[in-house]
């Protein structure tokens, strides 16, 4: 059983189109994330949800809209795709340890990634 | 500005040697630091976590050190094997987020 699964694995589309990536985790985690990895391999956090509530929203264009129907699912919808959106998008999950870091630690389990190519 | 820097050049070593990877950071005060391994076409996989009050952590052939004065973590793989070839990412905690470095690609030659 895959712990964090994303679909689709590959997505090739034209500029201006709208697309979605879906993510599901079966680890019982309460927090889920979207990260973007660009061609230089930098992994940048985009969003985080805890129990369906948005808790992290980095400076991301509002063409990107995450949705979490329940704590096991987190989807990412992208409107009006641009060339610069081409990247690998990773979903991840963890147990929530609080935004102050606390005494716990957010250890992330990642999905295999969804490679988006915008032509 | 805040930065996390890892060796940008690939590290090539001979099988059996110790690989040492560096992670330096500026203008962060992380409560903990993590190391992940990423293979081509896959997501990062968690390896080790070290907290700010810990100097060193070990797991099998892996060792991590954390120096909050130098703002540096070192990641060691002893008795390296070709199967250790991958990209290794450091990540530090900041305000509930995990911030990643750009990774160092390690290649272990037989």
Tab-separated table of C-alpha atoms in Angstrom, chain A:
chain	number	residue	atom	x	y	z
A	1	UNK	CA	0.000	0.000	0.000
A	2	UNK	CA	1.401	3.372	-1.022
A	3	UNK	CA	1.480	5.719	1.977
A	4	UNK	CA	1.151	8.999	0.044
A	5	UNK	CA	-0.144	8.672	-3.489
A	6	UNK	CA	-0.430	11.381	-6.088
A	7	UNK	CA	-2.133	11.388	-9.459
A	8	UNK	CA	-1.277	11.936	-12.192
A	9	UNK	CA	2.439	11.188	-12.186
A	10	UNK	CA	2.941	13.085	-15.449
A	11	UNK	CA	0.936	15.944	-16.842
A	12	UNK	CA	1.658	17.701	-20.141
A	13	UNK	CA	-0.587	20.584	-21.076
A	14	UNK	CA	-0.807	23.834	-22.972
A	15	UNK	CA	-0.414	27.304	-21.542
A	16	UNK	CA	-3.692	28.756	-20.360
A	17	UNK	CA	-5.270	25.415	-19.441
A	18	UNK	CA	-6.557	24.459	-15.997
A	19	UNK	CA	-5.357	21.250	-14.341
A	20	UNK	CA	-5.619	19.411	-11.036
A	21	UNK	CA	-3.347	17.102	-9.080
A	22	UNK	CA	-4.787	14.817	-6.420
A	23	UNK	CA	-3.162	13.458	-3.285
A	24	UNK	CA	-4.228	10.875	-0.751
A	25	UNK	CA	-2.484	9.511	2.341
A	26	UNK	CA	-3.322	6.406	4.356
A	27	UNK	CA	-0.945	7.066	7.261
A	28	UNK	CA	-3.531	8.600	9.568
A	29	UNK	CA	-1.652	11.912	9.473
A	30	UNK	CA	-3.563	15.106	10.135
A	31	UNK	CA	-1.415	17.513	8.159
A	32	UNK	CA	-0.777	17.601	4.421
A	33	UNK	CA	1.441	19.771	2.248
A	34	UNK	CA	2.153	20.791	-1.308
A	35	UNK	CA	5.774	21.446	-2.269
A	36	UNK	CA	7.107	22.575	-5.628
A	37	UNK	CA	10.517	21.384	-6.875
A	38	UNK	CA	11.923	23.427	-9.719
A	39	UNK	CA	14.572	22.521	-12.260
A	40	UNK	CA	17.317	23.540	-9.799
A	41	UNK	CA	15.932	20.977	-7.341
A	42	UNK	CA	14.822	23.525	-4.727
A	43	UNK	CA	11.860	22.166	-2.770
A	44	UNK	CA	9.622	25.061	-1.776
A	45	UNK	CA	6.584	24.803	0.419
A	46	UNK	CA	3.389	26.128	-1.100
A	47	UNK	CA	0.534	25.159	1.205
A	48	UNK	CA	-0.213	23.161	4.309
A	49	UNK	CA	-3.516	21.935	5.702
A	50	UNK	CA	-4.205	20.602	9.175
A	51	UNK	CA	-7.494	18.761	9.552
A	52	UNK	CA	-8.904	20.474	6.450
A	53	UNK	CA	-7.842	23.923	7.674
A	54	UNK	CA	-5.297	25.963	5.714
A	55	UNK	CA	-2.387	26.756	8.044
A	56	UNK	CA	0.436	27.666	5.664
A	57	UNK	CA	-0.057	29.701	2.521
A	58	UNK	CA	3.225	30.853	1.042
A	59	UNK	CA	3.504	33.578	-1.556
A	60	UNK	CA	1.916	31.597	-4.334
A	61	UNK	CA	-0.100	33.097	-7.233
A	62	UNK	CA	-3.817	32.834	-6.588
A	63	UNK	CA	-4.074	30.736	-9.750
A	64	UNK	CA	-3.100	27.911	-7.383
A	65	UNK	CA	-5.955	26.752	-5.199
A	66	UNK	CA	-5.600	23.863	-2.765
A	67	UNK	CA	-8.609	21.970	-1.455
A	68	UNK	CA	-8.775	19.473	1.371
A	69	UNK	CA	-12.100	17.615	1.482
A	70	UNK	CA	-10.906	15.599	4.501
A	71	UNK	CA	-7.652	15.111	6.363
A	72	UNK	CA	-6.605	12.219	4.123
A	73	UNK	CA	-6.925	14.152	0.866
A	74	UNK	CA	-5.354	17.311	-0.513
A	75	UNK	CA	-5.841	18.438	-4.089
A	76	UNK	CA	-4.169	21.222	-6.023
A	77	UNK	CA	-5.965	23.048	-8.809
A	78	UNK	CA	-4.036	25.360	-11.097
A	79	UNK	CA	-5.805	27.855	-13.368
A	80	UNK	CA	-4.427	29.540	-16.462
A	81	UNK	CA	-1.207	27.549	-16.520
A	82	UNK	CA	2.013	29.390	-17.387
A	83	UNK	CA	5.367	28.127	-18.636
A	84	UNK	CA	6.910	28.895	-15.247
A	85	UNK	CA	4.526	26.473	-13.556
A	86	UNK	CA	6.475	23.580	-15.081
A	87	UNK	CA	7.955	21.690	-12.136
A	88	UNK	CA	7.522	18.590	-10.032
A	89	UNK	CA	4.819	18.993	-7.406
A	90	UNK	CA	5.137	16.882	-4.271
A	91	UNK	CA	2.444	16.112	-1.785
A	92	UNK	CA	3.522	15.216	1.744
A	93	UNK	CA	1.923	14.446	5.069
A	94	UNK	CA	2.889	14.438	8.741
A	95	UNK	CA	1.509	14.461	12.252
A	96	UNK	CA	0.872	18.063	13.258
A	97	UNK	CA	3.399	19.370	15.778
A	98	UNK	CA	2.284	22.956	15.981
A	99	UNK	CA	3.468	26.072	14.225
A	100	UNK	CA	5.858	26.983	16.988
A	101	UNK	CA	7.677	23.736	16.418
A	102	UNK	CA	7.114	22.716	20.003
A	103	UNK	CA	8.829	19.663	21.293
A	104	UNK	CA	7.690	17.597	18.366
A	105	UNK	CA	8.977	17.590	14.833
A	106	UNK	CA	7.215	17.608	11.490
A	107	UNK	CA	8.717	14.549	9.829
A	108	UNK	CA	7.322	14.437	6.319
A	109	UNK	CA	6.329	11.468	4.202
A	110	UNK	CA	6.350	12.445	0.534
A	111	UNK	CA	4.515	11.142	-2.476
A	112	UNK	CA	6.388	10.232	-5.655
A	113	UNK	CA	5.686	13.599	-7.266
A	114	UNK	CA	3.666	14.856	-10.230
A	115	UNK	CA	5.727	16.247	-13.095
A	116	UNK	CA	3.883	19.094	-14.766
A	117	UNK	CA	5.082	20.305	-18.155
A	118	UNK	CA	3.462	23.397	-19.616
A	119	UNK	CA	4.044	23.905	-23.356
